[in-house]
Amino acid sequence: MFRQTPPMGWNSWNTFGGNINEQLIKETADAMVDTGLRDAGYEYIIIDDTWQEPARENGHLVPDRNKFPGGMKALADYIHGKGLKFGMYSSSGYLTCMGLPASCGHEFTDAADFAAWGVDYLKYDYCNRPFRIPSDLLYRRMGLALANCGRDILFAACSWGADGTPEWIRGTGATTWRSTGDICDSWASIRDLGCAQADKLLSGAINCFNDMDMLVVGMNGKGNVGVSGCTQDEYRTHFALWAFLASPLIIGCDIRSIDSDALEILKNKALIAVNQDPDGRLPLPLGGPAPLAFPGKNAFSMSRLMSNGDIAVGMFNMDDSTDVLFQFSVYDLGLDPALGQTVVITDLYTGEEFSPVEGFVYRGVKPHCCCMLRLRVIMQ
Ligand code: GLA
């Protein structure tokens, strides 16, 4: 399936782990509409691990009869009726990470069943795989099965960036690929996953987006991957970094009871627009011809050319205790201040508008915070 922009949606794992059922998924679909998240762009409702009976029946995966008594087709119909799309989960191994039957050796059967149920998205994990089969072949098989199943199903690979994933994943038919291990609801996890992207940026592209894992915004320490929780500033930095680097934006909190702070972050139109920019340009470090790597592990700034000619700038202070004064000149962006070329700047979190001072932009950023800007070019 071709996708120009990173997928957006919700996944059950971060908050609910194995405690999922039909009612929860329907209520979540309702909440996606009622909160305005659907209209902000979040469209996939994705059921993660533990939806299936503990054994195949007649060679087929069967939805858990207690959790999903109505079956998956009826649930898909309900979700589609809300103007949303339906996602499911399996693994490239014999068993899922939770030890339930997975798709290795059954790829074409399962893809056909997913298509018949009305599935639009398949997250495909890496647990319990047979080591004698090369990793790329496990993903090539499901990619091929989905490409021939008669339905447009987004293939969301989840091999955690392991075993050379970036070298082969784009060839398998995957539209997104998980580049790291699992996220937790803590600042340390956000910082580590964020900083681990430095050598992965070149491997993300339109139609094969680098998936930095589901969002923890709004979890506040509760749920399956809830650890300490984060401050609102930390959630803002998390969302901004995922949005800026064109990661899929897959919400992980319980949106049935989401708080207004989380909703405000997740519905930030200006940041979603950066994430969904159709040109999918690579982020570049700000400040000269540095190699494609974050200039410092704890504080880095990047720019991205937008499809309308604007420039998005992200400044991230991942340090625990030091305030950072970021600065760049419009010259670093490709403009010549001597010719009167400049920019008008909008802060994407505060909405504040301002101009460079003698060609320079300065922003102080507190620990665990970020500053997100969009620059409109002015030719005098
Ligand atoms: C792996 C994945 C997670 C989640 C669990 C489910 O750990 O990386 O995102 O899907 O499996 O068991």
Tab-separated table of N, CA and C and ligand atoms in Angstrom, residues 11 13-14 48-50 89 96-98 123 125-127 158 160 178 180-182 213-214, ligand 1:
chain	number	residue	atom	x	y	z
A	11	ASN	N	-3.463	2.756	19.379
A	11	ASN	CA	-3.147	1.325	19.546
A	11	ASN	C	-3.389	0.946	21.005
A	13	TRP	N	-1.953	-1.266	23.005
A	13	TRP	CA	-0.921	-1.886	23.841
A	13	TRP	C	-0.463	-1.033	25.029
A	14	ASN	N	-0.131	0.235	24.786
A	14	ASN	CA	0.512	1.042	25.831
A	14	ASN	C	-0.308	1.084	27.119
A	48	ASP	N	-3.776	-4.539	19.412
A	48	ASP	CA	-2.442	-5.152	19.497
A	48	ASP	C	-2.571	-6.603	19.969
A	49	ASP	N	-1.537	-7.133	20.541
A	49	ASP	CA	-1.431	-8.544	20.954
A	49	ASP	C	-2.576	-8.962	21.897
A	50	THR	N	-2.883	-10.236	21.877
A	50	THR	CA	-3.844	-10.954	22.752
A	50	THR	C	-5.289	-10.874	22.276
A	89	TYR	N	-2.960	-7.087	14.613
A	89	TYR	CA	-1.590	-7.398	15.017
A	89	TYR	C	-1.304	-8.881	14.808
A	96	THR	N	3.120	-14.932	19.081
A	96	THR	CA	3.281	-13.497	19.343
A	96	THR	C	4.157	-13.320	20.580
A	97	CYS	N	4.422	-12.058	20.932
A	97	CYS	CA	5.247	-11.797	22.124
A	97	CYS	C	4.541	-12.288	23.381
A	98	MET	N	3.217	-12.365	23.349
A	98	MET	CA	2.455	-12.849	24.506
A	98	MET	C	2.166	-14.355	24.400
A	123	LYS	N	0.035	-4.589	12.126
A	123	LYS	CA	1.310	-4.470	12.844
A	123	LYS	C	1.910	-5.863	12.921
A	125	ASP	N	4.976	-8.141	14.300
A	125	ASP	CA	6.007	-8.153	15.334
A	125	ASP	C	7.134	-9.150	14.992
A	126	TYR	N	8.067	-9.295	15.928
A	126	TYR	CA	9.308	-10.045	15.623
A	126	TYR	C	9.585	-11.136	16.656
A	127	CYS	N	8.629	-11.361	17.572
A	127	CYS	CA	8.883	-12.339	18.639
A	127	CYS	C	8.773	-13.775	18.115
A	158	CYS	N	7.468	-4.447	12.608
A	158	CYS	CA	7.869	-4.148	13.990
A	158	CYS	C	9.011	-5.072	14.408
A	160	TRP	N	11.896	-3.877	15.429
A	160	TRP	CA	12.687	-3.097	16.399
A	160	TRP	C	14.030	-2.607	15.847
A	178	ARG	N	9.352	-0.181	12.716
A	178	ARG	CA	9.789	0.193	14.070
A	178	ARG	C	11.309	0.150	14.114
A	180	THR	N	13.239	0.935	16.857
A	180	THR	CA	13.825	0.768	18.198
A	180	THR	C	12.993	-0.223	19.007
A	181	GLY	N	13.455	-0.492	20.213
A	181	GLY	CA	12.690	-1.305	21.164
A	181	GLY	C	11.488	-0.530	21.690
A	182	ASP	N	10.824	-1.105	22.684
A	182	ASP	CA	9.535	-0.571	23.133
A	182	ASP	C	9.667	0.696	23.987
A	213	ASP	N	7.763	4.257	17.671
A	213	ASP	CA	6.872	3.567	18.616
A	213	ASP	C	5.717	4.479	19.038
A	214	MET	N	4.741	3.854	19.681
A	214	MET	CA	3.509	4.564	20.017
A	214	MET	C	3.784	5.708	20.999
B	1	GLA	C1	6.391	-6.166	21.226
B	1	GLA	C2	6.117	-4.879	20.456
B	1	GLA	C3	5.138	-4.033	21.244
B	1	GLA	C4	3.848	-4.798	21.492
B	1	GLA	C5	4.149	-6.117	22.195
B	1	GLA	C6	2.910	-7.020	22.267
B	1	GLA	O1	7.070	-5.922	22.420
B	1	GLA	O2	7.310	-4.196	20.213
B	1	GLA	O3	4.869	-2.822	20.558
B	1	GLA	O4	3.205	-5.028	20.259
B	1	GLA	O5	5.168	-6.838	21.514
B	1	GLA	O6	3.182	-8.228	22.890
